[in-house]
Coordinates of C-alpha atoms and ligand atoms in Angstrom, one line a residue:
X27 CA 4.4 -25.7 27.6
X28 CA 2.8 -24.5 24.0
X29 CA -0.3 -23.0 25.7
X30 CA 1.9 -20.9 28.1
X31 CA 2.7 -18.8 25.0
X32 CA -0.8 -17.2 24.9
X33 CA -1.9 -16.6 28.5
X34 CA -0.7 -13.4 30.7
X35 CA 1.7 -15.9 32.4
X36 CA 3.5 -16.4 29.3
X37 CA 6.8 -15.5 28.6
X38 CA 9.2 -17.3 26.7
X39 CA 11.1 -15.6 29.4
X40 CA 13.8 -13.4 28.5
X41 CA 13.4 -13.8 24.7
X42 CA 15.0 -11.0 22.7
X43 CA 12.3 -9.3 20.2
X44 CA 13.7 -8.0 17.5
X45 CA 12.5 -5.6 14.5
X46 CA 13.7 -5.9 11.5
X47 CA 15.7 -3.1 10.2
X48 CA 13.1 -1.9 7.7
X49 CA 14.6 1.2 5.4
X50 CA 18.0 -0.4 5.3
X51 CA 20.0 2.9 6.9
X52 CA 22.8 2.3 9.3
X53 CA 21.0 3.0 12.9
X54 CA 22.0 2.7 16.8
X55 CA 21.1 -1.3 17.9
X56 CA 18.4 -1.9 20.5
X57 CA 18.5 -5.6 22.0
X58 CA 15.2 -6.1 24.2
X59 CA 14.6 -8.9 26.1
X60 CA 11.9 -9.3 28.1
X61 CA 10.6 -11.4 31.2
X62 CA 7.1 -12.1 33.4
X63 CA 3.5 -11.4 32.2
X64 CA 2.1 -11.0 28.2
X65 CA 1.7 -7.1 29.7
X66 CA 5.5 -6.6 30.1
X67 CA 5.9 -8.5 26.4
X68 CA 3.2 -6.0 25.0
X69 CA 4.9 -3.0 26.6
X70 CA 8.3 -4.4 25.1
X71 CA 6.3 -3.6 21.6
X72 CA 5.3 -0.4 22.6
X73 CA 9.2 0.6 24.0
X74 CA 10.4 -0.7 20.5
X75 CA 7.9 1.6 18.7
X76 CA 8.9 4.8 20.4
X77 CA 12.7 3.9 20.4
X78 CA 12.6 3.3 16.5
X79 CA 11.2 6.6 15.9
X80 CA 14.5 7.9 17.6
X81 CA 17.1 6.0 15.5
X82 CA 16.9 2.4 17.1
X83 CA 16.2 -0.5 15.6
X84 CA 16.2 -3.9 17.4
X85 CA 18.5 -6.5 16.8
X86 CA 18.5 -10.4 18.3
X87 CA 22.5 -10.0 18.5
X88 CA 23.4 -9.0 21.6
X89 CA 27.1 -8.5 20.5
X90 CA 26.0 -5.6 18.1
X91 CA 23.8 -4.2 20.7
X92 CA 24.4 -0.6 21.4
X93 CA 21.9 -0.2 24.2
X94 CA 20.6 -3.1 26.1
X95 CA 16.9 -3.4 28.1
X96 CA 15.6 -6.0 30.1
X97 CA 11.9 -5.5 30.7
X98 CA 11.6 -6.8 34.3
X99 CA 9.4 -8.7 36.4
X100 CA 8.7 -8.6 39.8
X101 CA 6.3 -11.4 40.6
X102 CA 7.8 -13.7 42.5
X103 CA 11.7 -13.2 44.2
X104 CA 13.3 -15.7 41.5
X105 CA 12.1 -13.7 38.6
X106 CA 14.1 -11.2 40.3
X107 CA 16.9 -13.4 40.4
X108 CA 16.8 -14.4 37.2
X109 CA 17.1 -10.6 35.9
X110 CA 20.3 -10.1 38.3
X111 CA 22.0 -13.2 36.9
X112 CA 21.2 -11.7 33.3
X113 CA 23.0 -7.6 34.6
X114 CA 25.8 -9.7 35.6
X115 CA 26.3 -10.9 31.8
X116 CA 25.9 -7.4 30.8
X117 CA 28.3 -6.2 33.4
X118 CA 31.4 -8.0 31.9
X119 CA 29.9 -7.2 28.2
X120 CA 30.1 -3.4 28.9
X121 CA 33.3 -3.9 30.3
X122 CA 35.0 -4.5 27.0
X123 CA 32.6 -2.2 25.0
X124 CA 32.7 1.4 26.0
X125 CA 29.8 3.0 25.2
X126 CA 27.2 0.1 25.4
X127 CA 24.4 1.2 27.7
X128 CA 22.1 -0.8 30.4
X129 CA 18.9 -0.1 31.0
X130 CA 16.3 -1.6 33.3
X131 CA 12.6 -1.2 32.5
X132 CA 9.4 -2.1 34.0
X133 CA 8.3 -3.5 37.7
X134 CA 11.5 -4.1 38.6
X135 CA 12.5 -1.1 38.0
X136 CA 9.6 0.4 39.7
X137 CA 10.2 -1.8 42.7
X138 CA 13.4 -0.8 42.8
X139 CA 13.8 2.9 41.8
X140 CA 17.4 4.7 42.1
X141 CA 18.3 1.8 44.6
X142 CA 18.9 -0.3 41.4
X143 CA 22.1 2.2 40.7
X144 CA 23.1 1.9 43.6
X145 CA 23.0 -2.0 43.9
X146 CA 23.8 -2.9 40.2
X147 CA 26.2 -0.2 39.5
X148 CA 26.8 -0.5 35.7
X149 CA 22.8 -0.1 35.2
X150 CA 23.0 3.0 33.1
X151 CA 19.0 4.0 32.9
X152 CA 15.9 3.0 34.9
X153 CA 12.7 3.3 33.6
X154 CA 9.1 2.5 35.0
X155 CA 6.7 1.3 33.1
X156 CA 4.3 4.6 32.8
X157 CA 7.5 6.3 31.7
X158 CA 8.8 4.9 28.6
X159 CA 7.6 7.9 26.4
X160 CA 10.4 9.8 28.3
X161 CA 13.2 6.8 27.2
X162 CA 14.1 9.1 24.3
X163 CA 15.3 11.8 26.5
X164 CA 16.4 9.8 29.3
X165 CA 18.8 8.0 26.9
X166 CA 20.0 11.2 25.6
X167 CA 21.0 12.2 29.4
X168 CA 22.6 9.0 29.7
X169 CA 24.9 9.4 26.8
X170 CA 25.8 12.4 28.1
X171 CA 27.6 10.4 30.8
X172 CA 24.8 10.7 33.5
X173 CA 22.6 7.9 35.0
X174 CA 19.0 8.4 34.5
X175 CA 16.1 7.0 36.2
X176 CA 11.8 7.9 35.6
X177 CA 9.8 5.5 37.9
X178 CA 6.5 8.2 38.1
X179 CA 3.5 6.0 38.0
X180 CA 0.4 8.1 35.8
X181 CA -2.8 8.1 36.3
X182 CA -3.8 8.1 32.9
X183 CA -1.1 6.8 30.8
X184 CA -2.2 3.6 28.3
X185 CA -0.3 4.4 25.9
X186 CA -3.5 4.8 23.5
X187 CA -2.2 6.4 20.9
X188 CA 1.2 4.5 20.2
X189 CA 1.1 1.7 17.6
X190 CA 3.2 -1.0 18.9
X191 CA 5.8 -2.5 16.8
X192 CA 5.2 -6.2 16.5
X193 CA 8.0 -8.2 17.5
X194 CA 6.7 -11.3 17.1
X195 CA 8.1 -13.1 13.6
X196 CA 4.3 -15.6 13.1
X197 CA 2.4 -12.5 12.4
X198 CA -0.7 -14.1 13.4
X199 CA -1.4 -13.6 16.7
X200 CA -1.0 -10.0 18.8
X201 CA -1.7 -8.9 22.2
X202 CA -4.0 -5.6 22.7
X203 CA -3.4 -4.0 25.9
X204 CA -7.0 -2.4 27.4
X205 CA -6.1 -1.7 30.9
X206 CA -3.3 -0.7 32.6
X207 CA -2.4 -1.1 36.5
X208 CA -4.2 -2.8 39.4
X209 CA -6.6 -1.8 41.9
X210 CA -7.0 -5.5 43.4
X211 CA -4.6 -5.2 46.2
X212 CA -4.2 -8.9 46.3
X213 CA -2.2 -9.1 49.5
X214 CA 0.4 -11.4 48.5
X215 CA 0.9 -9.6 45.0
X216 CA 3.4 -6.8 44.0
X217 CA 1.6 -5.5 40.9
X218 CA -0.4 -2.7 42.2
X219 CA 2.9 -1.0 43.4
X220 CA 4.9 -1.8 40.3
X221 CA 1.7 -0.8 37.8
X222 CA 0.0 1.5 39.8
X223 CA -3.5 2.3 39.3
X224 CA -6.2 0.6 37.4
X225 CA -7.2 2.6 34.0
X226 CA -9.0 2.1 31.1
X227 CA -7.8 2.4 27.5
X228 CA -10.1 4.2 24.9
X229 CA -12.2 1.6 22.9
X230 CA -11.7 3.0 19.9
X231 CA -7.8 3.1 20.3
X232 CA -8.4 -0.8 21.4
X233 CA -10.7 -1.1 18.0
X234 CA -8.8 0.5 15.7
X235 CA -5.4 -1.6 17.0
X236 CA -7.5 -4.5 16.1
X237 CA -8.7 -3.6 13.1
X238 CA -5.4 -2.9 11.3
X239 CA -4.1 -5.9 12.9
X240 CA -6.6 -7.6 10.9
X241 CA -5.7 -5.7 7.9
X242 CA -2.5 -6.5 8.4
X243 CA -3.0 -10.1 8.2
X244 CA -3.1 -11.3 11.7
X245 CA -5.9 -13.3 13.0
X246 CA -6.0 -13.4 16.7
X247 CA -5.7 -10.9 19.1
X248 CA -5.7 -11.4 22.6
X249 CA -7.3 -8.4 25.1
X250 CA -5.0 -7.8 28.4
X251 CA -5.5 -6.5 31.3
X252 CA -4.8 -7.6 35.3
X253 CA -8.7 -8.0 35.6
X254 CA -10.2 -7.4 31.7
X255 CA -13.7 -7.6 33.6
X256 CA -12.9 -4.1 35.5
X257 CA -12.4 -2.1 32.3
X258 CA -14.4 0.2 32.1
X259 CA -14.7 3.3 29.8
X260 CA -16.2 6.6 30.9
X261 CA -17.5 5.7 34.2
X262 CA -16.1 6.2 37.5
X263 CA -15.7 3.0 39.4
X264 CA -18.8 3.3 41.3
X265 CA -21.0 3.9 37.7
X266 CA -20.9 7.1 37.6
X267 CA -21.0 8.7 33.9
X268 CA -18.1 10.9 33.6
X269 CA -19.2 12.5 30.3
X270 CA -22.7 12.7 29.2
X271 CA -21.5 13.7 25.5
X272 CA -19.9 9.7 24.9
X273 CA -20.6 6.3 25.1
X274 CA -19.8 4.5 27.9
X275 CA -18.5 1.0 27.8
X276 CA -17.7 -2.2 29.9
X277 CA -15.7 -5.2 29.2
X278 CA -18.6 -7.0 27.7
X279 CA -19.5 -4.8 25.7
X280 CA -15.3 -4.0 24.1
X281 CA -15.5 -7.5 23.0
X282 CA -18.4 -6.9 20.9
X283 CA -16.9 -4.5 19.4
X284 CA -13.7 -6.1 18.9
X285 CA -15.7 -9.0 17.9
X286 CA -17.5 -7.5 15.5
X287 CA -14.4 -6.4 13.7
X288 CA -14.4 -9.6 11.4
X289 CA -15.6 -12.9 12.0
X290 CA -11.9 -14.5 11.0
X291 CA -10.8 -12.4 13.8
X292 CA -10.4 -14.4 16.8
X293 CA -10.6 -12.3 20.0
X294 CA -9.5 -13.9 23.3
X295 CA -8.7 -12.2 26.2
X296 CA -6.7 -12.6 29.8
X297 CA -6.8 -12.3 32.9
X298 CA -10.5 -12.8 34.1
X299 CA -10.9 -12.1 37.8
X300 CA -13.4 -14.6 39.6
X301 CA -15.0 -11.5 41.8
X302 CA -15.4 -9.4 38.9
X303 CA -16.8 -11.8 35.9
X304 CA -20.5 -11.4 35.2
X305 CA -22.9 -13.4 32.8
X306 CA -23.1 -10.5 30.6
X307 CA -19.1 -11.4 29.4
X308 CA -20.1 -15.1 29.3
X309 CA -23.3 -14.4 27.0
X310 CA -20.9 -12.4 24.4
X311 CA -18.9 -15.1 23.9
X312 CA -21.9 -17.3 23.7
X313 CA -23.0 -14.7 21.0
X314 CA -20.0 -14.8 18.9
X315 CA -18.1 -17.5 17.0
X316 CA -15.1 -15.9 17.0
X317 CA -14.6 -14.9 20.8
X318 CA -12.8 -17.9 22.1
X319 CA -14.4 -20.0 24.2
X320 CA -11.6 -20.3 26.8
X321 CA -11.2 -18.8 29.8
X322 CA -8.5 -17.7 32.4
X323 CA -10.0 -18.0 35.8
X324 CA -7.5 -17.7 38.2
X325 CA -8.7 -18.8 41.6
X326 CA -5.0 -19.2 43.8
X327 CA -7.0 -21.3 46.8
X328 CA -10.0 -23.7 47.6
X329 CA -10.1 -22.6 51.1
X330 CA -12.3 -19.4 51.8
X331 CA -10.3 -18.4 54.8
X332 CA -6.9 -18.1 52.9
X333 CA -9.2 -16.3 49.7
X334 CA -9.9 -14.0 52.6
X335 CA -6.6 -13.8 53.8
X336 CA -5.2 -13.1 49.9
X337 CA -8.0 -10.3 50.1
X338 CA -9.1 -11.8 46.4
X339 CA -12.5 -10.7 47.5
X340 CA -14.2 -14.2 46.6
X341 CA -15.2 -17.6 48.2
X342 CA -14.8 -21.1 47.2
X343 CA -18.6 -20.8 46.9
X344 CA -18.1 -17.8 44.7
X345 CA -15.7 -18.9 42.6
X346 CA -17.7 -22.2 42.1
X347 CA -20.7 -20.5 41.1
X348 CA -18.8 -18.7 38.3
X349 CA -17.5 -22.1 36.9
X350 CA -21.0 -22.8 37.1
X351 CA -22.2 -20.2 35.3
X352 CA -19.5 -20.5 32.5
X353 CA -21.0 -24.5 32.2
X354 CA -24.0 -23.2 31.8
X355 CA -23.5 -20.2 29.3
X356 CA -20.7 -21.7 27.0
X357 CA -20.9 -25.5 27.7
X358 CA -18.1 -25.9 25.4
X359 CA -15.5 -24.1 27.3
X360 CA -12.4 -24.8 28.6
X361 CA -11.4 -23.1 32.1
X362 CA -7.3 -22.9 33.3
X363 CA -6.7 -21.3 36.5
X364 CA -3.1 -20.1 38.7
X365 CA -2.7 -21.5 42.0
X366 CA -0.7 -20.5 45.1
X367 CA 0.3 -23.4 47.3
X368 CA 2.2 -22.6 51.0
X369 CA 0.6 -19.0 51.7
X370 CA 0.8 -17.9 55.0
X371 CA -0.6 -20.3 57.6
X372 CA -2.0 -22.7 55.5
X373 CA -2.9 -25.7 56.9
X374 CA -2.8 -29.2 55.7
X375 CA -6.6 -29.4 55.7
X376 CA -6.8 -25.8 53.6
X377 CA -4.3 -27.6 51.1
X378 CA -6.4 -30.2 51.0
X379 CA -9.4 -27.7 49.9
X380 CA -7.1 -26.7 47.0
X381 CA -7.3 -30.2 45.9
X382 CA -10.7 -30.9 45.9
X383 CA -11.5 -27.8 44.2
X384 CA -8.8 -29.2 41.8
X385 CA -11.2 -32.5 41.7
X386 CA -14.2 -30.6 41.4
X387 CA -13.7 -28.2 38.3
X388 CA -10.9 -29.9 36.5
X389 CA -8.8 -27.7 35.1
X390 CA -7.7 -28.3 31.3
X391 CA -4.3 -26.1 32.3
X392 CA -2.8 -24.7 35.2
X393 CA 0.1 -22.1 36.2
X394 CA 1.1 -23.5 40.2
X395 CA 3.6 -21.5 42.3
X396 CA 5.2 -21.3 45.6
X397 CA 3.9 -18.6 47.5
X398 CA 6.9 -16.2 47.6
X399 CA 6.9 -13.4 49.8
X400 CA 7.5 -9.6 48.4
X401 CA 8.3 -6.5 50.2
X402 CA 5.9 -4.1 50.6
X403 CA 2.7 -6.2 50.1
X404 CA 0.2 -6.5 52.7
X405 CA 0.9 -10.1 53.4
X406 CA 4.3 -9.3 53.9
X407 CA 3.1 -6.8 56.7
X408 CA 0.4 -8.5 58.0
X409 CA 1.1 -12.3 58.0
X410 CA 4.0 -14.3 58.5
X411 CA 5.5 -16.9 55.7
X412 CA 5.1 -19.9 58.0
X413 CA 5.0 -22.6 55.6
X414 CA 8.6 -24.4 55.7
X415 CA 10.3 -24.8 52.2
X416 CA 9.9 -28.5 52.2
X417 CA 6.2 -28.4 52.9
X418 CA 6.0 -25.6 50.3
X419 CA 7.6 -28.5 47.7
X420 CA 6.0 -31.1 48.9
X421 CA 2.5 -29.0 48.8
X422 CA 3.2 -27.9 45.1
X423 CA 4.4 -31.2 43.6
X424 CA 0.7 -32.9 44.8
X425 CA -1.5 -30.2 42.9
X426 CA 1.7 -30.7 40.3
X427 CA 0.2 -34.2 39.7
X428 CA -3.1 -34.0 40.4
X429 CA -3.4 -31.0 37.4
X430 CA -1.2 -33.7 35.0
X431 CA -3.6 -36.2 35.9
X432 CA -6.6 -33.6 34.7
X433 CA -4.8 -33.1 31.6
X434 CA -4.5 -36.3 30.8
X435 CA -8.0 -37.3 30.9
X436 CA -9.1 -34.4 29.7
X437 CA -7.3 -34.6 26.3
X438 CA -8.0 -38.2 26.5
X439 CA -11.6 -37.7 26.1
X440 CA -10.8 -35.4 23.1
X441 CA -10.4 -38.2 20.7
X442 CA -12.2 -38.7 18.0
X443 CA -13.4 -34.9 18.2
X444 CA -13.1 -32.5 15.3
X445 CA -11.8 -28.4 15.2
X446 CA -11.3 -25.8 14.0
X447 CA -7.9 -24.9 14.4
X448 CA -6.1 -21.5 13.6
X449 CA -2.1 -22.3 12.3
X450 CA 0.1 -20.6 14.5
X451 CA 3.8 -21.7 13.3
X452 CA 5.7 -24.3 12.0
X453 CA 5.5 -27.2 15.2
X454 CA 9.2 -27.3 17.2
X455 CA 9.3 -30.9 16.7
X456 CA 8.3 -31.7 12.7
X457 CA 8.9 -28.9 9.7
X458 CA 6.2 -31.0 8.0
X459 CA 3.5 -30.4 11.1
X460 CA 1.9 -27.4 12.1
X461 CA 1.1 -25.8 15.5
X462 CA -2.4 -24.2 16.1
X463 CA -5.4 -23.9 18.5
X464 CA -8.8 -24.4 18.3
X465 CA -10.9 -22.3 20.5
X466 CA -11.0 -23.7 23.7
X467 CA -6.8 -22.7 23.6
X468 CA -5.6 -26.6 23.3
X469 CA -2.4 -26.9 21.0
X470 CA -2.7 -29.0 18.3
X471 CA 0.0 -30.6 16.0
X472 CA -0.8 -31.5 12.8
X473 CA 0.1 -32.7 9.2
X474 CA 0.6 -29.2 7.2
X475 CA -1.0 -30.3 4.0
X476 CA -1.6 -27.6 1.4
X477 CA -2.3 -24.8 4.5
X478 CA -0.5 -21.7 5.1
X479 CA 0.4 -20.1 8.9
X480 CA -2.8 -18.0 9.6
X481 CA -5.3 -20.3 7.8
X482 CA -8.4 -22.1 9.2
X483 CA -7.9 -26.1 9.2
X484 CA -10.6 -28.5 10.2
X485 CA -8.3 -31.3 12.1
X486 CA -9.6 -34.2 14.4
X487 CA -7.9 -35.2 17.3
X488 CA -6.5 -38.8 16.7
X489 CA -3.6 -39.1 20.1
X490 CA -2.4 -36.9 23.1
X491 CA 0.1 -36.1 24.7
X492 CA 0.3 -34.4 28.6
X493 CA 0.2 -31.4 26.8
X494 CA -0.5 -31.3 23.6
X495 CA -3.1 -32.9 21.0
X496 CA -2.5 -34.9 18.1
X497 CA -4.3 -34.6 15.0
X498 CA -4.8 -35.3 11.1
X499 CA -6.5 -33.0 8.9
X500 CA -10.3 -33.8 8.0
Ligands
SAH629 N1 -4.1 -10.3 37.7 C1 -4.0 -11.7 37.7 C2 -2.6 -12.3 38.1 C3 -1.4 -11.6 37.7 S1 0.1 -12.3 38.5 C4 -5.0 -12.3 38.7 O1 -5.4 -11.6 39.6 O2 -5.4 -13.4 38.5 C5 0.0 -14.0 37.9 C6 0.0 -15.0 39.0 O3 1.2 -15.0 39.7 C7 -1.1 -14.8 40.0 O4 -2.3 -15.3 39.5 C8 -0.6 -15.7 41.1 O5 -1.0 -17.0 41.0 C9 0.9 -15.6 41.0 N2 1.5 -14.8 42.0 C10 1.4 -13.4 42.2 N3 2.0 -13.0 43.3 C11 2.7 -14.1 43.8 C12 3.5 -14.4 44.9 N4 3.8 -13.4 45.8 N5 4.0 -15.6 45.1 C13 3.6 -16.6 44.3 N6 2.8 -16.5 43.2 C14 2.3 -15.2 43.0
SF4_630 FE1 -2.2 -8.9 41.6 FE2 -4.6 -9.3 42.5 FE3 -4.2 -7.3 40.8 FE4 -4.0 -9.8 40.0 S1 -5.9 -8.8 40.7 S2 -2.6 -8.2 39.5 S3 -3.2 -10.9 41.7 S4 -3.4 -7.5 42.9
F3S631 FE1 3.7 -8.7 34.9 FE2 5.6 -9.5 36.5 FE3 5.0 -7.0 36.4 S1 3.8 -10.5 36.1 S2 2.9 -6.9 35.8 S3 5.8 -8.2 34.7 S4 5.5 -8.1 38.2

């Protein structure tokens, strides 16, 4: 599951980031942890940056925690699930430590509001994710004895000017937040109503983020957004200019200037949206060597009629003429996708479409869920969830193997080929091997030789595994 550790889906769920107590002075303990998309990780970054200029600093022990966040998902019911078996923990902890405080942060909290109080009692603090500038105060409320809870979504918010804290320990690679929120109304999906709206991050914020990550040694960063083709700086969405006196600038043109930055600066970026990617983002990362040529395309159906149903604003036809525009602008590329199996009223035959579509582009990865209903949504009030469990299973396990299958010959057919990799970390399996990805995203394990983590290394593939590539150094 390597490559799920760079795409929005990612989420070494509930890991616990931690920064490193840096003047040495006795301080209150923060213990993060935080589930669901690389947006919640990078917002984890940002809470950790405004809580250490207020006397926290973050520690990986939970037992010398004094304050306790879990940043939430929302996305499906079992990531919800998942967070109330993880207050339950914390329940008994507080128990025998007086004094240690719970707070919940991000869409479940959103989702949620004050009802979270109410239904998790020992919850001390709930905190949306357009409010964390307020934590500061909120947590001094909440040692004062009193429950506190900020769920106002912002129009504006992007948190522009903070400079998030990295909590990663590789120091190589770092995710850039450019938009915030979601106008999409997918109608099976919650973010819009735990993110709110869609806005744009200032591009010289986004530049200067990347530059000093640059200076700071890293050597990939990775653009996020819920659709990075929508941003858009200084225009209204219909075009309009909103100041005369400044640039304006699309999502094509932020990755020139991100790209631009350095040419050992990798830029990649996630989540693409099929309806919303034009040629002019493909012929930028045509342009530049350093722009990965990967890309995130996720397309949740084959069947037109459930697209429309999903209100994804795109057809099979659509999306197939994006896949071939991508083969035909960066013929080098590698495309992964998300797929939802068992929304409502699918039939076998629209399943079926799913598959071919499968067939037909060949995905080199793949993130393939159950379609799980949430309250609020427009699917939820529109459409019934029909499909019975054990279809739902039996539906997921086929594109299950059909997308191992892909992989398979995909990475088979990468023998023999040579890369340029970028070294990530030491490989889980081998402290003499490497971990590192060339740019169309594959992992690759490899001997370490005389390299360093956050070199260039010229490898060739030599073996494969379902997900993973096998290589010596050249
Ligand atoms: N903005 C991204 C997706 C973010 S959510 C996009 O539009 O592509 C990540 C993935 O979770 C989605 O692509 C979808 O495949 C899945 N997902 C979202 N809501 C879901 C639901 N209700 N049930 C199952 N999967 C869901
Ligand atoms: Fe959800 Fe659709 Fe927005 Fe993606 S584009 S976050 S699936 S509403
Ligand atoms: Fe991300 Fe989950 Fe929220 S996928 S935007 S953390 S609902």
């Amino acid at each position: 599951m390597d490559k799920i550790d760079k795409t929005i889906n990612e989420a070494k769920q509930g890991e616990a980031l931690v920064l490193e107590n840096q003047s040495g002075e006795s301080s209150k303990k923060l213990y993060l942890e935080s589930y669901g998309c690389a947006m919640n990780f990078s917002d984890s970054e940002v809470v950790a940056s405004i809580l250490s200029e207020n006397g926290y600093t973050t520690t990986r022990n939970i037992e010398e925690s004094d304050l306790i966040l879990l940043n939430t998902c929302s996305i499906r019911d079992k990531a919800e699930q998942t967070v109330r078996k993880r207050l339950t923990t914390f329940k008994k902890m507080k128990k025998s430590k007086p004094g240690l405080m719970v707070g919940v942060l991000g869409c479940m909290a959103e989702r949620l509001k004050a009802a979270l109080l109410e239904e998790e009692k020992l919850v001390d603090l709930v905190v949306g994710p357009d409010a964390y500038r307020d934590l500061p105060n909120l947590l001094h409320q909440t040692e004062g004895g009193q429950k506190s809870v900020n769920v106002l979504l912002s129009r504006e918010e992007t948190y522009a000017d903070i400079s998030p804290v990295r909590l990663d320990n590789t120091g190589v690679t770092a995710f850039v937040s450019i938009t915030r929120g979601c106008d999409n109304m997918c109608s099976f999906c919650v973010v819009p109503f735990t993110r709110g709206r869609e806005r744009s991050r200032n591009p010289l914020t986004i530049v200067a983020e990347a530059r000093d990550l640059f200076e700071r040694g890293y050597r990939e960063v990775t653009l996020l957004g819920q659709n990075v083709d929508s941003y858009r700086w200084n225009m209204s969405s219909k075009g309009e200019i909103k100041d005369e006196t400044i640039p304006t600038t699309n999502f094509a043109q932020l990755m020139e200037m991100v790209g631009l930055i350095n040419p050992k600066l990798r830029v990649r970026f996630s989540t693409s949206h099929p309806k919303d990617m034009g040629d002019d983002v493909l012929e930028v990362i045509a342009k530049y060597e350093n722009i990965c040529n990967y890309i995130h395309l996720p397309v949740q159906s084959g069947n037109s009629e459930i697209l429309k149903k999903m209100n994804r604003g795109y057809t099979r036809e659509w999306y197939l003429n994006r896949i071939a525009a991508i083969h035909r602008i960066l013929p080098e590329a590698t495309i992964s996708t998300d797929l939802i199996i068992g929304f409502c009223g699918e039939t076998e035959e629209q399943h079926q479409e799913t598959l071919s579509l499968m067939e037909e582009v060949k995905f080199s990865f793949a993130y393939m869920y159950k379609y799980s209903e949430r309250p609020k949504t427009l699917a939820e009030r529109k459409y019934e969830d029909n499909v019975p469990e054990e279809i739902k299973q039996r539906r997921l396990t086929e594109i299950i193997e059909m997308q191992h299958k892909h992989q398979l010959e995909y990475h088979e057919k990468e023998i023999g080929k040579t890369y340029e990799v970028l070294v990530e970390k030491v490989s889980k399996k081998s402290e003499q091997e490497y971990m590192g990805r060339n740019s169309q995203s594959s992992t690759c394990i490899f001997p370490k030789g005389e390299y360093n983590i956050g070199d260039y290394v010229m490898v060739k593939i030599v073996d494969f595994t379902k997900t993973t590539l096998i290589a010596e150094l050249v």
